Amino acid sequence: MMKYLKYVVIVSLSLTGLSRATPVFAEDVKSLAEEENSVFVDAMLNEEVYSVEKLHETFGEPSSEEELDDSTSRQFFTLEREDEATSLEVIADISTEEDEEVINLTFNIDFEDVVYEDSDAFSDTYSELVDYALELYKEGTVIERKQVVETLGDPTTISLAGSYELLVYSVGDSDSSTDYIVVLLDDKVYALNEHSNADGNLEKDFDITPSQLNQLSHTSGVTYNEMVDQIGQPDSIYHDFPNSVITYVWYSDTDEDFSEISYITDFRDIMVGIGHQLQGE
């Protein structure tokens, strides 16, 4: 589940103004998403089919569609209203083998009137929330949704993905924004993810060869600061509370060898492992 949340949901959170949108009242958007997400989750738990027909009956015709692979397609639906500041994007993954059925459904509710421009102040508040969450973890408890909103404020986007709810805080301008993502399960914090979207993030060289990284991964006691000295500041920091680990991730589209390098520690900052993904994989 962690990989799904990190690499699929985060990518899908950026809403786009797709054409042929179905107009709805803004106050209905969140309740519609919550109700339909509940229907989908119940269907999955009961091993029932959530049909493409039901999807289209509820949300109309898709705004766009793409093929993910030979057996899976993805459809996008956008519900919005010009004079309201709330919109809903629905992303449906559909199995195209034999009878079509929806196998994954994500709802992104975007609140355009919620804006955070003071990046430094928000970063400090988020860091305090992370520290508090780690302290509570040591005591055997976790932060709840109410405490998150009281600390950080209203999210800019709410994403519903099965049993998980993501509160997304997009902070800063379009050239250097950061997404602070609070993953909730049963209204309790499951994970905290800080993800930088700054321009140029993906245009970097790690200046490390596969053999050097392999040697580093087999060296016990490599610290986070040593990783930063070697390849720079990470693009993503993911606190996973059920597994008690922190995953730091660096991305690149231009490095000769790696598209991704990850460094994992436990909550005591002791290295668990180093991973990577090669360009083209």
PDB file of N, CA and C in Angstrom, residues 23 27 43 108 183 270:
ATOM      1  N   PRO A  23     -21.555  19.916 -14.527  1.00  0.00           N
ATOM      2  CA  PRO A  23     -21.732  20.889 -13.448  1.00  0.00           C
ATOM      3  C   PRO A  23     -22.509  20.310 -12.271  1.00  0.00           C
ATOM      4  N   GLU A  27     -21.375  22.303  -2.826  1.00  0.00           N
ATOM      5  CA  GLU A  27     -21.627  21.695  -1.533  1.00  0.00           C
ATOM      6  C   GLU A  27     -21.937  20.200  -1.651  1.00  0.00           C
ATOM      7  N   ALA A  43     -18.144  -2.745  -2.135  1.00  0.00           N
ATOM      8  CA  ALA A  43     -18.151  -3.713  -3.227  1.00  0.00           C
ATOM      9  C   ALA A  43     -16.867  -4.538  -3.235  1.00  0.00           C
ATOM     10  N   ASN A 108     -10.526  13.102  -6.013  1.00  0.00           N
ATOM     11  CA  ASN A 108      -9.742  14.262  -5.610  1.00  0.00           C
ATOM     12  C   ASN A 108     -10.649  15.482  -5.540  1.00  0.00           C
ATOM     13  N   VAL A 183      -1.765  11.136   5.344  1.00  0.00           N
ATOM     14  CA  VAL A 183      -2.543   9.955   4.983  1.00  0.00           C
ATOM     15  C   VAL A 183      -3.264   9.462   6.234  1.00  0.00           C
ATOM     16  N   ILE A 270      18.255   4.785  12.352  1.00  0.00           N
ATOM     17  CA  ILE A 270      19.185   3.714  12.009  1.00  0.00           C
ATOM     18  C   ILE A 270      18.835   3.180  10.622  1.00  0.00           C
TER      19      ILE A 270
END
